[in-house]
Coordinates of C-alpha atoms in Angstrom, one line a residue:
X12 CA 152.8 51.7 63.2
X13 CA 153.2 53.6 66.5
X14 CA 151.1 52.1 69.2
X15 CA 150.8 55.6 70.7
X16 CA 150.4 57.5 67.4
X17 CA 150.3 61.2 66.9
X18 CA 146.8 62.1 65.9
X19 CA 145.6 65.4 64.6
X20 CA 141.9 66.2 64.5
X21 CA 140.7 68.9 62.1
X22 CA 137.0 69.6 62.7
X23 CA 134.8 72.6 62.9
X24 CA 133.6 73.3 66.4
X25 CA 130.1 72.1 65.6
X26 CA 131.5 68.9 64.0
X27 CA 133.7 68.2 67.0
X28 CA 130.7 68.7 69.3
X29 CA 128.4 66.4 67.4
X30 CA 130.8 63.7 66.1
X31 CA 132.8 63.6 69.3
X32 CA 130.9 64.0 72.5
X33 CA 133.0 63.4 75.6
X34 CA 132.5 59.7 75.6
X35 CA 133.9 59.5 72.1
X36 CA 136.8 61.7 72.9
X37 CA 137.6 59.5 75.9
X38 CA 137.6 56.5 73.6
X39 CA 140.0 58.2 71.2
X40 CA 142.2 59.2 74.2
X41 CA 142.5 55.6 75.2
X42 CA 144.3 55.0 71.9
X43 CA 146.8 57.9 72.2
X44 CA 147.9 60.7 74.5
X45 CA 149.3 62.6 71.5
X46 CA 146.2 64.2 70.1
X47 CA 145.9 67.7 68.8
X48 CA 142.6 69.3 68.0
X49 CA 142.4 72.0 65.3
X50 CA 139.5 74.2 64.2
X51 CA 139.0 73.5 60.4
X52 CA 137.3 76.9 60.0
X53 CA 140.5 78.7 60.7
X54 CA 142.1 77.5 57.5
X55 CA 141.5 79.2 54.2
X56 CA 142.7 76.4 52.1
X57 CA 144.4 73.0 52.0
X58 CA 147.9 74.6 51.9
X59 CA 147.3 76.2 55.3
X60 CA 146.2 72.8 56.7
X61 CA 149.3 71.2 55.4
X62 CA 151.5 73.9 57.0
X63 CA 149.9 73.1 60.3
X64 CA 150.3 69.4 59.8
X65 CA 154.0 69.9 59.2
X66 CA 154.1 71.2 62.8
X67 CA 152.0 68.4 64.5
X68 CA 153.5 65.6 62.3
X69 CA 150.5 63.2 62.6
X70 CA 150.5 59.6 61.6
X71 CA 146.7 59.7 61.7
X72 CA 144.5 62.6 60.6
X73 CA 140.8 62.8 61.5
X74 CA 138.5 65.2 59.6
X75 CA 135.0 65.6 58.2
X76 CA 133.0 67.9 55.9
X77 CA 134.7 71.2 56.6
X78 CA 138.4 70.6 56.3
X79 CA 139.7 72.2 53.1
X80 CA 140.9 69.9 50.3
X81 CA 144.4 68.7 50.9
X82 CA 147.1 69.6 48.4
X83 CA 148.5 67.1 45.9
X84 CA 151.9 67.3 47.6
X85 CA 150.6 66.7 51.2
X86 CA 152.5 63.4 51.6
X87 CA 155.8 65.0 50.6
X88 CA 155.2 67.9 52.9
X89 CA 154.0 65.7 55.8
X90 CA 155.8 62.4 55.4
X91 CA 154.5 61.2 58.8
X92 CA 150.9 61.1 57.5
X93 CA 149.8 57.5 56.7
X94 CA 146.1 57.4 57.4
X95 CA 143.1 59.8 57.1
X96 CA 140.1 58.7 59.1
X97 CA 137.2 60.6 57.5
X98 CA 134.2 60.7 59.8
X99 CA 131.8 61.7 56.9
X100 CA 130.9 60.1 53.5
X101 CA 132.3 61.3 50.2
X102 CA 135.9 62.5 50.3
X103 CA 135.8 64.2 46.9
X104 CA 136.0 67.7 48.4
X105 CA 138.8 66.7 50.8
X106 CA 141.3 64.2 49.2
X107 CA 142.7 64.5 45.7
X108 CA 142.9 61.2 43.9
X109 CA 146.7 61.6 43.6
X110 CA 147.0 61.1 47.4
X111 CA 145.2 57.8 47.2
X112 CA 147.5 56.8 44.3
X113 CA 150.5 57.7 46.4
X114 CA 149.3 55.4 49.2
X115 CA 147.4 57.5 51.7
X116 CA 145.0 55.2 53.5
X117 CA 141.6 56.7 53.8
X118 CA 138.3 55.4 55.3
X119 CA 134.9 57.0 55.6
X120 CA 131.8 56.4 57.6
X121 CA 130.9 53.4 55.6
X122 CA 127.8 51.5 56.7
X123 CA 127.6 53.2 60.1
X124 CA 124.9 55.5 58.9
X125 CA 122.8 52.9 57.2
X126 CA 120.2 52.5 60.0
X127 CA 119.5 56.2 60.1
X128 CA 119.0 56.4 56.4
X129 CA 116.7 53.4 56.6
X130 CA 114.8 55.2 59.4
X131 CA 114.2 58.1 57.1
X132 CA 112.9 55.8 54.4
X133 CA 110.4 54.3 56.8
X134 CA 109.3 57.8 58.0
X135 CA 108.8 59.0 54.4
X136 CA 106.9 55.9 53.4
X137 CA 104.5 56.4 56.4
X138 CA 104.4 60.2 55.9
X139 CA 103.5 59.7 52.2
X140 CA 100.7 57.3 52.9
X141 CA 99.3 59.7 55.5
X142 CA 99.7 62.6 53.1
X143 CA 101.9 64.5 55.5
X144 CA 103.2 66.8 52.8
X145 CA 99.7 67.9 51.8
X146 CA 98.5 68.4 55.4
X147 CA 101.6 70.4 56.4
X148 CA 100.9 72.9 53.6
X149 CA 97.2 72.9 54.2
X150 CA 97.4 73.6 57.9
X151 CA 100.4 76.0 57.8
X152 CA 99.4 78.1 54.9
X153 CA 95.7 77.6 54.2
X154 CA 94.1 77.2 57.6
X155 CA 92.9 73.8 56.5
X156 CA 91.4 70.9 58.5
X157 CA 90.3 67.4 57.6
X158 CA 86.9 66.6 56.0
X159 CA 85.9 63.1 56.7
X160 CA 84.2 62.7 53.4
X161 CA 87.2 63.7 51.3
X162 CA 90.4 62.9 53.2
X163 CA 92.3 60.0 51.6
X164 CA 95.1 58.6 53.8
X165 CA 96.7 55.2 54.0
X166 CA 98.5 52.9 56.4
X167 CA 101.6 50.9 55.9
X168 CA 99.9 47.9 57.3
X169 CA 98.5 45.6 54.6
X170 CA 100.7 47.1 51.9
X171 CA 103.3 45.6 49.6
X172 CA 106.8 47.2 49.6
X173 CA 109.3 47.2 46.8
X174 CA 112.9 48.1 47.3
X175 CA 114.9 49.2 44.2
X176 CA 118.3 48.0 45.3
X177 CA 119.2 45.7 48.1
X178 CA 122.4 47.0 49.7
X179 CA 123.1 47.6 53.3
X180 CA 120.5 50.4 53.7
X181 CA 117.8 48.3 52.2
X182 CA 118.7 45.4 54.5
X183 CA 118.4 47.7 57.5
X184 CA 115.1 49.0 56.1
X185 CA 113.9 45.4 55.7
X186 CA 114.5 44.9 59.4
X187 CA 112.5 48.0 60.3
X188 CA 109.6 46.8 58.2
X189 CA 109.2 43.5 60.1
X190 CA 106.7 44.8 62.7
X191 CA 104.4 45.9 59.9
X192 CA 104.2 42.4 58.5
X193 CA 104.5 43.6 54.9
X194 CA 105.7 41.4 52.0
X195 CA 108.9 42.9 50.6
X196 CA 110.2 42.6 47.0
X197 CA 113.4 43.9 45.5
X198 CA 115.0 44.4 42.1
X199 CA 118.7 44.0 42.6
X200 CA 120.2 41.6 40.0
X201 CA 123.6 41.2 41.6
X202 CA 122.3 40.2 45.0
X203 CA 122.5 36.4 45.6
X204 CA 119.3 34.4 46.2
X205 CA 120.7 33.2 49.5
X206 CA 120.6 36.7 50.9
X207 CA 117.1 37.3 49.8
X208 CA 116.0 34.0 51.3
X209 CA 117.7 34.9 54.5
X210 CA 115.9 38.3 54.6
X211 CA 112.5 36.9 53.4
X212 CA 112.5 39.1 50.4
X213 CA 111.1 38.2 46.9
X214 CA 113.1 38.9 43.8
X215 CA 111.5 41.0 41.1
X216 CA 112.4 39.9 37.6
X217 CA 112.5 43.4 36.3
X218 CA 111.6 47.0 37.3
X219 CA 108.2 46.7 35.7
X220 CA 107.3 43.9 38.0
X221 CA 108.7 45.8 41.0
X222 CA 106.8 49.0 40.3
X223 CA 103.5 47.5 39.3
X224 CA 103.2 44.9 42.0
X225 CA 104.0 47.0 45.1
X226 CA 102.1 49.9 46.8
X227 CA 105.2 51.5 48.2
X228 CA 108.4 51.8 46.2
X229 CA 111.6 52.9 48.0
X230 CA 114.4 54.0 45.7
X231 CA 117.9 52.9 46.8
X232 CA 119.6 52.0 43.6
X233 CA 123.2 53.1 43.2
X234 CA 123.9 56.0 40.9
X235 CA 125.8 54.6 38.0
X236 CA 125.8 55.6 34.3
X237 CA 123.4 52.7 33.6
X238 CA 121.1 53.7 36.4
X239 CA 120.9 57.4 35.6
X240 CA 117.3 58.3 34.8
X241 CA 116.3 54.6 34.9
X242 CA 113.1 55.4 36.9
X243 CA 111.0 56.6 34.0
X244 CA 107.5 58.1 33.8
X245 CA 106.2 54.8 32.5
X246 CA 107.5 53.0 35.6
X247 CA 106.1 55.7 38.0
X248 CA 102.7 55.4 36.5
X249 CA 102.7 51.6 37.2
X250 CA 102.6 52.2 40.9
X251 CA 99.1 51.4 42.0
X252 CA 96.8 54.3 42.8
X253 CA 97.1 55.3 46.4
X254 CA 100.7 54.2 46.5
X255 CA 103.9 56.0 47.4
X256 CA 107.2 56.6 45.7
X257 CA 110.0 57.3 48.1
X258 CA 113.6 58.3 47.1
X259 CA 116.3 58.2 49.8
X260 CA 119.0 57.0 47.3
X261 CA 120.1 59.3 44.6
X262 CA 118.0 61.9 42.8
X263 CA 119.5 61.4 39.4
X264 CA 118.3 57.8 39.3
X265 CA 114.9 59.3 38.6
X266 CA 113.5 61.3 35.7
X267 CA 112.6 64.2 37.9
X268 CA 110.6 66.1 35.3
X269 CA 108.5 63.0 34.9
X270 CA 108.2 62.5 38.6
X271 CA 106.7 66.1 38.9
X272 CA 104.2 65.3 36.2
X273 CA 103.1 62.1 37.9
X274 CA 102.9 63.8 41.3
X275 CA 100.6 66.6 39.9
X276 CA 98.1 64.0 38.9
X277 CA 97.8 63.0 42.6
X278 CA 97.2 59.3 42.0
X279 CA 100.3 58.5 44.1
X280 CA 102.1 60.3 46.8
X281 CA 105.8 61.2 46.6
X282 CA 108.3 61.5 49.4
X283 CA 111.8 62.8 48.7
X284 CA 115.0 63.3 50.6
X285 CA 117.4 63.5 47.6
X286 CA 117.4 65.4 44.3
X287 CA 119.4 65.6 41.1
X288 CA 120.5 69.1 42.0
X289 CA 121.2 70.0 45.6
X290 CA 120.3 72.3 47.3
X291 CA 116.9 72.0 45.7
X292 CA 116.4 75.1 43.5
X293 CA 113.9 77.6 44.9
X294 CA 111.7 77.3 41.8
X295 CA 111.6 73.5 41.8
X296 CA 108.1 72.2 41.3
X297 CA 108.8 69.7 44.1
X298 CA 108.5 72.6 46.6
X299 CA 104.9 73.4 45.7
X300 CA 103.1 70.2 44.7
X301 CA 100.7 69.1 47.4
X302 CA 101.3 65.4 46.9
X303 CA 105.0 65.7 47.5
X304 CA 106.6 65.4 51.0
X305 CA 110.1 66.9 51.0
X306 CA 113.2 66.8 53.2
X307 CA 116.5 68.6 52.5
X308 CA 118.7 65.5 52.3
X309 CA 118.5 64.7 56.0
X310 CA 118.7 60.9 55.6
X311 CA 122.2 60.6 56.9
X312 CA 123.1 60.5 60.5
X313 CA 121.0 62.7 62.7
X314 CA 122.9 65.2 64.8
X315 CA 122.7 63.0 67.8
X316 CA 123.9 59.9 65.9
X317 CA 126.9 61.4 64.2
X318 CA 128.8 59.8 67.0
X319 CA 128.1 56.4 65.4
X320 CA 130.3 57.5 62.5
X321 CA 133.0 58.7 64.8
X322 CA 133.0 55.4 66.8
X323 CA 133.1 53.5 63.5
X324 CA 136.1 55.6 62.5
X325 CA 137.8 54.9 65.9
X326 CA 137.2 51.2 65.4
X327 CA 139.1 51.5 62.1
X328 CA 142.0 53.3 63.8
X329 CA 142.3 50.4 66.2
X330 CA 142.3 48.0 63.3
X331 CA 144.9 50.1 61.6
X332 CA 147.2 50.1 64.6
X333 CA 146.7 46.3 65.0
X334 CA 147.6 45.8 61.3
X335 CA 144.2 44.4 60.5
X336 CA 142.1 45.1 57.4
X337 CA 140.0 48.3 57.5
X338 CA 136.3 48.7 56.9
X339 CA 135.0 51.2 54.3
X340 CA 138.4 51.9 52.9
X341 CA 138.3 54.4 50.1
X342 CA 140.6 53.4 47.2
X343 CA 140.9 55.2 43.9
X344 CA 138.4 52.8 42.4
X345 CA 135.9 53.2 45.2
X346 CA 136.2 57.0 45.2
X347 CA 135.4 57.1 41.5
X348 CA 132.1 55.2 42.2
X349 CA 131.1 57.4 45.2
X350 CA 128.5 60.0 44.2

């Protein structure tokens, strides 16, 4: 490994601006003085990217969402390339599996975005309880205002919160919930008791217990074949009246047709940032039901915090150059699990 490696950065102008403000660029420059910046939007396809990489001969390639998918023969065409530091999440649109099989080292943003996703979950839980979705529609389109005799809103204080899944995002969310003094329960069979005890979280024996015993359910289960559609209408109707169902995990974990039916009844509020089909179709009932608060999958890093992902990536570059193990490495197996 070259201690002053050739690095090629392939980002769109807006990606470079948001992922790499000057302080982040300075940090990268402290690693190498052989850095080339290229505009990803000037390439029509991966073959054109590879042709340019043949000229810059990088050992390390940095990219994000907009770089075209590399060709299967990239490593043969650019034998200098050893490591792709991907500043975003899923690499499926960027790296063919064959490159991983051939030994290309790849990392993504890993857990660097967990706190901003957790922040979204907290916002949606509070927004759901306050009926922010309803009142946005009411005030923007119907000239509405509150009526003290009919308005039903809720507070997060005094509620019970259930987390479906207890990975890194749920753990960050647990920390954000501490000031509210709420009891937290989770259903996550693979999580050890020691972690739950450390986080002061109660284990639910099954999903029925999780949904029926908590006022606020926040969906964060991984999307696996077993979990697809696992949140059924029966479970949703177990949430106590006046409660909230929040999804910041994966849309396909939920039976969305059932969720729409439950939301229409208005006994619970629903707050969503993820959907089974994205972008959300224009005719989706989620767009018009008063009891649903929607966001267009904004739960990842906010524009101002994309630099967190870049700094995480630069930390990994330093580990790579020091011969240390990398965080959030995307192997063939990991890539097949990423949704």
